Short mmCIF file of C-alpha atoms in Angstrom, two decimals:
data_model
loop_
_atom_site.label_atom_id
_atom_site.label_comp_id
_atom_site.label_asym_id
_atom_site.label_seq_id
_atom_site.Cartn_x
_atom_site.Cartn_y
_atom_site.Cartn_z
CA UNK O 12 12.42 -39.46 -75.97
CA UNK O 13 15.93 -39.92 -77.25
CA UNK O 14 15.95 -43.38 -76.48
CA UNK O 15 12.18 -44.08 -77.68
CA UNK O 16 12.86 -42.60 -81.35
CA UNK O 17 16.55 -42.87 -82.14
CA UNK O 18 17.05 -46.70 -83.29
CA UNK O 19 19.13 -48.74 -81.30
CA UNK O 20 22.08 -48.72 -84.23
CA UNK O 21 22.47 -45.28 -84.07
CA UNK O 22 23.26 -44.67 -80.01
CA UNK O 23 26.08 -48.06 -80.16
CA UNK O 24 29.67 -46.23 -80.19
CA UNK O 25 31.06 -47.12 -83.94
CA UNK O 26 34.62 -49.29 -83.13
CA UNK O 27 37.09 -49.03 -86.03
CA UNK O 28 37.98 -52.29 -87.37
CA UNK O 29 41.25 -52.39 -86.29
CA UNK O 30 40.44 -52.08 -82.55
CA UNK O 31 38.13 -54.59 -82.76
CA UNK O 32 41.18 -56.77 -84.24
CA UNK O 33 43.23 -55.73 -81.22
CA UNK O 34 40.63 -56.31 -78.61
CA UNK O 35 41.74 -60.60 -77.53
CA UNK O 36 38.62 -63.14 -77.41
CA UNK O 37 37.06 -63.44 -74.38
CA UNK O 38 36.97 -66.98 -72.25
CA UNK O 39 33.35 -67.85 -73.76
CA UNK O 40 34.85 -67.43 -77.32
CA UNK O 41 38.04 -69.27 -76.97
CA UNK O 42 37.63 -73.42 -78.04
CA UNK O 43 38.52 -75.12 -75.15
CA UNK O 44 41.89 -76.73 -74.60
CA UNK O 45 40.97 -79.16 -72.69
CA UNK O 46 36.78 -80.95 -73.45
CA UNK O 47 37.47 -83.70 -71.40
CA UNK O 48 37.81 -81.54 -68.07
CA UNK O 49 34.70 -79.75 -68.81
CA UNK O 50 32.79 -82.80 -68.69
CA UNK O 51 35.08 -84.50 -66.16
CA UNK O 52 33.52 -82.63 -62.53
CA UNK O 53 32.49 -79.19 -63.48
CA UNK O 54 29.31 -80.43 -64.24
CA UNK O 55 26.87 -82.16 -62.87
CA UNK O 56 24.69 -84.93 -64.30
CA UNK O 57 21.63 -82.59 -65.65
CA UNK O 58 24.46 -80.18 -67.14
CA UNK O 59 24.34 -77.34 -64.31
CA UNK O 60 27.88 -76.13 -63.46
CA UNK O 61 28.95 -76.26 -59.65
CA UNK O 62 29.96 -72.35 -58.08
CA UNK O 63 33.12 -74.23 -56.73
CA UNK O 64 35.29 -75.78 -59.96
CA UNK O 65 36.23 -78.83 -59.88
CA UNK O 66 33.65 -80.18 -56.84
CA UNK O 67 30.64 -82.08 -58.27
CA UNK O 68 27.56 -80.83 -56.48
CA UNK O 69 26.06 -84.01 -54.51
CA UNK O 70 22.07 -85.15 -55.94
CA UNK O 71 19.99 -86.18 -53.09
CA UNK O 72 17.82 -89.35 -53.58
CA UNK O 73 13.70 -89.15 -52.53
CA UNK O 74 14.39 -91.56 -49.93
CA UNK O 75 16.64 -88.51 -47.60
CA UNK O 76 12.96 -86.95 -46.96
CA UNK O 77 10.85 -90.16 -46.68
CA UNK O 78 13.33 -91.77 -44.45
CA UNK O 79 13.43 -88.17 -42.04
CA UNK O 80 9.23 -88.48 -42.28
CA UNK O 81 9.36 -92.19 -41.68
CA UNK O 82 11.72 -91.11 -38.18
CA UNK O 83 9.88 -88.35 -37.34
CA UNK O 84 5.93 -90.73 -37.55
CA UNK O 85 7.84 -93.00 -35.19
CA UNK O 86 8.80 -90.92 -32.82
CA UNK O 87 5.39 -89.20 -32.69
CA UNK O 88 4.10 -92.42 -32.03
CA UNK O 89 6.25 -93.10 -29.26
CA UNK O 90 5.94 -89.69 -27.66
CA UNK O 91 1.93 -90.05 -27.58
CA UNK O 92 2.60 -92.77 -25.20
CA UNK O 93 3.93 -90.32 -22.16
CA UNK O 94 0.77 -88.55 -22.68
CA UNK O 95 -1.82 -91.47 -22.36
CA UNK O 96 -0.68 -95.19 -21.00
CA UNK O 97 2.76 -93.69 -19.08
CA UNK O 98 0.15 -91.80 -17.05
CA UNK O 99 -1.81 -94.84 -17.01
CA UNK O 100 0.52 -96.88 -15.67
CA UNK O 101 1.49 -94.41 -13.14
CA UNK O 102 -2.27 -94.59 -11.81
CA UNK O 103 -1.97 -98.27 -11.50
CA UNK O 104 1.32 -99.26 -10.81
CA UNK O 105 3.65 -96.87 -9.97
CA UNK O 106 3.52 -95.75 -5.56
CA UNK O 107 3.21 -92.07 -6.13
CA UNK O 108 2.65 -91.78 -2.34
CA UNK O 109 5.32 -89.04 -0.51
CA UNK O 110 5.40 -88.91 3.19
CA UNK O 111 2.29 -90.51 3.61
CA UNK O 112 0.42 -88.46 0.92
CA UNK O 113 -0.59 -89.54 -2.59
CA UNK O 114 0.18 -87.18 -5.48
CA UNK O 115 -2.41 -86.87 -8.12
CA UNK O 116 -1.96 -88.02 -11.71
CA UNK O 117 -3.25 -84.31 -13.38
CA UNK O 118 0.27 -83.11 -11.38
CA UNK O 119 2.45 -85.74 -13.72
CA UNK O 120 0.32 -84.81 -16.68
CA UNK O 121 1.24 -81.05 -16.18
CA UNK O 122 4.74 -82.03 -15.25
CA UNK O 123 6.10 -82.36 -19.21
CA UNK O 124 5.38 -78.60 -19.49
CA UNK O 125 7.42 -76.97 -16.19
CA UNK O 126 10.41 -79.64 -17.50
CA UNK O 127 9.83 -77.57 -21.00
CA UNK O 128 10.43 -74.74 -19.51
CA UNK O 129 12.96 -75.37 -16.97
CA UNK O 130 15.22 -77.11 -19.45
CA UNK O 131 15.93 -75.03 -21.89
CA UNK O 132 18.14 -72.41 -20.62
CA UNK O 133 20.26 -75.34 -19.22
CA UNK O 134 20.23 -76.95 -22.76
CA UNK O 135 20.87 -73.95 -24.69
CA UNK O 136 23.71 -72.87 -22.25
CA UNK O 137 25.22 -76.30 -23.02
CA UNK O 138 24.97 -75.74 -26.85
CA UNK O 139 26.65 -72.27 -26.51
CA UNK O 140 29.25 -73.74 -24.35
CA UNK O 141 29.84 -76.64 -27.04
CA UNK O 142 29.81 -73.93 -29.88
CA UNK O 143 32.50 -72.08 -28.53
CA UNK O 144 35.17 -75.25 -28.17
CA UNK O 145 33.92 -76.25 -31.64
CA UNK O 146 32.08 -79.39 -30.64
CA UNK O 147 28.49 -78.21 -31.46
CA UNK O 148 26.63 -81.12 -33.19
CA UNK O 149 24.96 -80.82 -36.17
CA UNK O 150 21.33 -80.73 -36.56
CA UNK O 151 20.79 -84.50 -37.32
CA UNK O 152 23.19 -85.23 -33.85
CA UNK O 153 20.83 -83.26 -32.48
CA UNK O 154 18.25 -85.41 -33.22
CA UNK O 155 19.45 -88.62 -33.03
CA UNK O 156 20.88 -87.49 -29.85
CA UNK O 157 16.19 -86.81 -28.71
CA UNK O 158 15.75 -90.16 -30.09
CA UNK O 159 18.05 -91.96 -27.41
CA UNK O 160 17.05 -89.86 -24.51
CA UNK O 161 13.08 -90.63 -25.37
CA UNK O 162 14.34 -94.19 -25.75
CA UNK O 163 16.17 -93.93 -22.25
CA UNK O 164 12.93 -92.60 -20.83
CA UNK O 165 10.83 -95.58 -21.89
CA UNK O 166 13.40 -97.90 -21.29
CA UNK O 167 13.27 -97.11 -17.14
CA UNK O 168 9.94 -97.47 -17.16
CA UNK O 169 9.99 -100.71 -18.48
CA UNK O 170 12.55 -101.99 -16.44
CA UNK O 171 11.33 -100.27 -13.45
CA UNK O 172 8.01 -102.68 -14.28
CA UNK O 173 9.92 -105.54 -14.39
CA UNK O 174 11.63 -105.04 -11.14
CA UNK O 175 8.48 -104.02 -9.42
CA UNK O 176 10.20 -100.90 -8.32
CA UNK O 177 7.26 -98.48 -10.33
CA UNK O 178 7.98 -95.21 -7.80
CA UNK O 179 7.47 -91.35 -8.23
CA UNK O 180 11.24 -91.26 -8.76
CA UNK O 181 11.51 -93.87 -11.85
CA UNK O 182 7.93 -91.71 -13.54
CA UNK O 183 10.20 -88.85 -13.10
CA UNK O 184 13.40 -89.69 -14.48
CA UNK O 185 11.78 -91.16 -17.31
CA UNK O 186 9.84 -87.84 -17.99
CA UNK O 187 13.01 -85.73 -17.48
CA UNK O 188 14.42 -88.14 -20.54
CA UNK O 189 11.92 -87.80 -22.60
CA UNK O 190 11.31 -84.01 -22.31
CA UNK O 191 15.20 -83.70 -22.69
CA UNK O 192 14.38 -85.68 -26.10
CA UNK O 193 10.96 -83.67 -27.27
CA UNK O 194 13.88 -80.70 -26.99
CA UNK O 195 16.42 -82.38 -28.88
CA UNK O 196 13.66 -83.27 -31.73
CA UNK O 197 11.16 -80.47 -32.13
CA UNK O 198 12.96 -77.45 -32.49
CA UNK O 199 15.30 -79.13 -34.88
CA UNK O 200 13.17 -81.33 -37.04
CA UNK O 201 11.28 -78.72 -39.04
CA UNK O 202 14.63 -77.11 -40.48
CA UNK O 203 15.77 -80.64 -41.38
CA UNK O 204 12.30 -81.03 -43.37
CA UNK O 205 13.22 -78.51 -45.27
CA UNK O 206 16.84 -78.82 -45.87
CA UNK O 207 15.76 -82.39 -47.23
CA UNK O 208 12.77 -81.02 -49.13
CA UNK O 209 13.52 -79.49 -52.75
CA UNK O 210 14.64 -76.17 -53.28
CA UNK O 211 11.42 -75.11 -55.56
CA UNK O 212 9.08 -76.69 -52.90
CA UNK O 213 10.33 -75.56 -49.17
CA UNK O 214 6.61 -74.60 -48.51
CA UNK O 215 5.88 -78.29 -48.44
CA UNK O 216 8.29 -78.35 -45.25
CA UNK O 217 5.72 -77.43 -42.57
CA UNK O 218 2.78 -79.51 -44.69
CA UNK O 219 5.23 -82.54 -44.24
CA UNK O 220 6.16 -81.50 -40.46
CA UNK O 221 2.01 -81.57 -39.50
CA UNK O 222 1.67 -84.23 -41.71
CA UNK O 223 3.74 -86.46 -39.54
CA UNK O 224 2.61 -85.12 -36.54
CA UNK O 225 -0.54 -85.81 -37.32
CA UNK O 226 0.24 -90.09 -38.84
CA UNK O 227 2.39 -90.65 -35.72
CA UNK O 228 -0.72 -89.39 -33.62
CA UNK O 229 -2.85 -91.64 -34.92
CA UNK O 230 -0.49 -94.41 -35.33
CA UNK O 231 0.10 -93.90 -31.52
CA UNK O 232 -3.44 -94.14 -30.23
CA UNK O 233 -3.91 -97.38 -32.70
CA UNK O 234 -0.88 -98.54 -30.39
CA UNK O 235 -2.19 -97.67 -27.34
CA UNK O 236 -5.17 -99.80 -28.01
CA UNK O 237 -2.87 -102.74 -26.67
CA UNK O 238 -3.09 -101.40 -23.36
CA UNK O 239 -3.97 -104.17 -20.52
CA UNK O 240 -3.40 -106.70 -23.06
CA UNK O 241 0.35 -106.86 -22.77
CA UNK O 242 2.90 -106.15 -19.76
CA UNK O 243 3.96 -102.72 -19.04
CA UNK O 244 7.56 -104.39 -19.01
CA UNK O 245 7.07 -105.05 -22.92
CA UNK O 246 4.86 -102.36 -23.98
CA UNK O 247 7.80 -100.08 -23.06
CA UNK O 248 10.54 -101.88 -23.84
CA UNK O 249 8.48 -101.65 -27.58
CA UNK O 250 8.59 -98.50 -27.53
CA UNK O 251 11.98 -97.73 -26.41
CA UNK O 252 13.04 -99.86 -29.65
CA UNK O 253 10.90 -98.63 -31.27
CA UNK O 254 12.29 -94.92 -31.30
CA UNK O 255 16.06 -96.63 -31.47
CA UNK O 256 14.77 -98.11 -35.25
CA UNK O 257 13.06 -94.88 -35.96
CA UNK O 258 16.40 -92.99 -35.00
CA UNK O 259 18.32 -95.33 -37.75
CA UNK O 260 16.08 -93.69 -40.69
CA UNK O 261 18.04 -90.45 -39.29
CA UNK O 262 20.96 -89.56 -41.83
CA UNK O 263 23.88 -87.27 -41.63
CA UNK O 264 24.60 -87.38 -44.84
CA UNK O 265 21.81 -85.62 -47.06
CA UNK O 266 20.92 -83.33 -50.15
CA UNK O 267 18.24 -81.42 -51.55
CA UNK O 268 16.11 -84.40 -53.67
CA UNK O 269 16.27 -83.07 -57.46
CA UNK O 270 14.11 -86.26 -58.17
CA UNK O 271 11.66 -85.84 -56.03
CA UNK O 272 11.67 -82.17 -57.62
CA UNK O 273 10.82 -83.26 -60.99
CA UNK O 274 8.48 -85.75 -59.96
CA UNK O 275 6.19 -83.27 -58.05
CA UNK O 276 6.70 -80.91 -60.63
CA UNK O 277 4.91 -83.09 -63.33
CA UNK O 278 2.42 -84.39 -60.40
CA UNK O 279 1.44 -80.78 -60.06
CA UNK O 280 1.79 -78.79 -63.22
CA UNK O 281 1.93 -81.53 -65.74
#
């Protein structure tokens, strides 16, 4: 009640004159001694001060996220392959026959899955053991590091092809590489998405991360169309480079897109 009927004026302790003389200006009062150093690298560009002084906070550019969903539709693309022609070319080239008995292709298709499972504690164990010498690579190593083993993987099989050595050993080194890569890439991708994306708009992260899925996917099966028409030796070897040039769109050095910001933010709200 006190506070809803006394005005404001009255409750504010009176200061004589003289104290308030005494009392020195404070460091948003003073004029500052020095305007060029304000301007110099305490500030950034759209006039929002860094928490460190002196260190200019880095501006992304749009490209960081389109070049990460550009990598991440090529490898997608590449990855539908050990799904669909690997397995076809392990039904009609590849001797799957062990001591005189033929393994079924449904055992290779389930095969991705038990490597899944079985490699991760070995993986993870090798990333603690990395963290604790302080060599643990950063997320995009981490992925760049998936793109080269899924490139390895397709790589064997297409030199296995043009050897005409296609055996249940080459299928399964080239499926341990590639599983060793889906664990390098999946896990880490999403968290890249949304370092890259804008602050105000990390819910379009996982949109983006389905969104690529989903273009590679489809990408991939339009690929897959050239089945029978060209060599296994070079419809592998394609795909091995092409997860090497999707692994160049991967950058290590990245920032939040302000630009890309803005721009969605007039897209959206006008």
């Amino acid at each position: 009640l006190l506070v809803r009927y006394v005005p404001r004026s009255a409750l504010r302790p009176s200061v004589p004159a003289a104290a308030r003389a005494a009392v020195p200006a404070s460091d948003s009062t003073r004029p500052s001694a020095t305007p060029s150093a304000a301007s110099s690298g305490t500030a950034d560009r759209s006039g929002v001060r860094d928490s460190v002084p002196g260190v200019a906070r880095r501006r992304g550019s749009g490209w960081d996220l389109v070049a990460l969903c550009i990598a991440l539709v090529g490898y997608w693309m590449a990855y539908l392959q050990s799904t669909s022609t690997l397995l076809l070319w392990a039904r009609d080239f590849a001797d799957r026959r062990i001591a005189g008995r033929e393994i079924p292709i449904s055992l290779f298709a389930a095969l991705p899955w038990a490597l899944a499972v079985g490699l991760t504690p070995p993986l993870l164990a090798l990333f603690r053991g990395l963290g604790r010498r302080g060599r643990l690579p950063v997320a995009a190593d981490k992925l760049r590091h998936g793109y080269v083993a899924t490139a390895f993987g397709f790589a064997a099989v297409g030199v296995s092809s043009w050897l005409g050595a296609a055996s249940v050993p080459c299928l399964l080194l080239a499926l341990l590489f590639i599983t060793v890569g889906e664990l390098c890439i999946v896990p880490v991708a999403p968290v890249l998405l949304s370092q890259r994306t804008p602050p105000r708009l990390r819910g379009l992260a996982m949109a983006l991360w389905f969104a690529t899925l989903g273009l590679g996917l489809l990408l991939g099966g339009a690929v897959s169309e050239l089945w029978g028409r060209v060599a296994p030796m070079w419809y592998f070897g394609g795909a091995a480079i092409a997860t090497i040039l999707a692994r160049t769109q991967v950058r290590r050095d990245f920032s939040p897109s302000e630009k890309l910001d803005t721009l969605v933010n007039r897209l959206c709200h006008g």
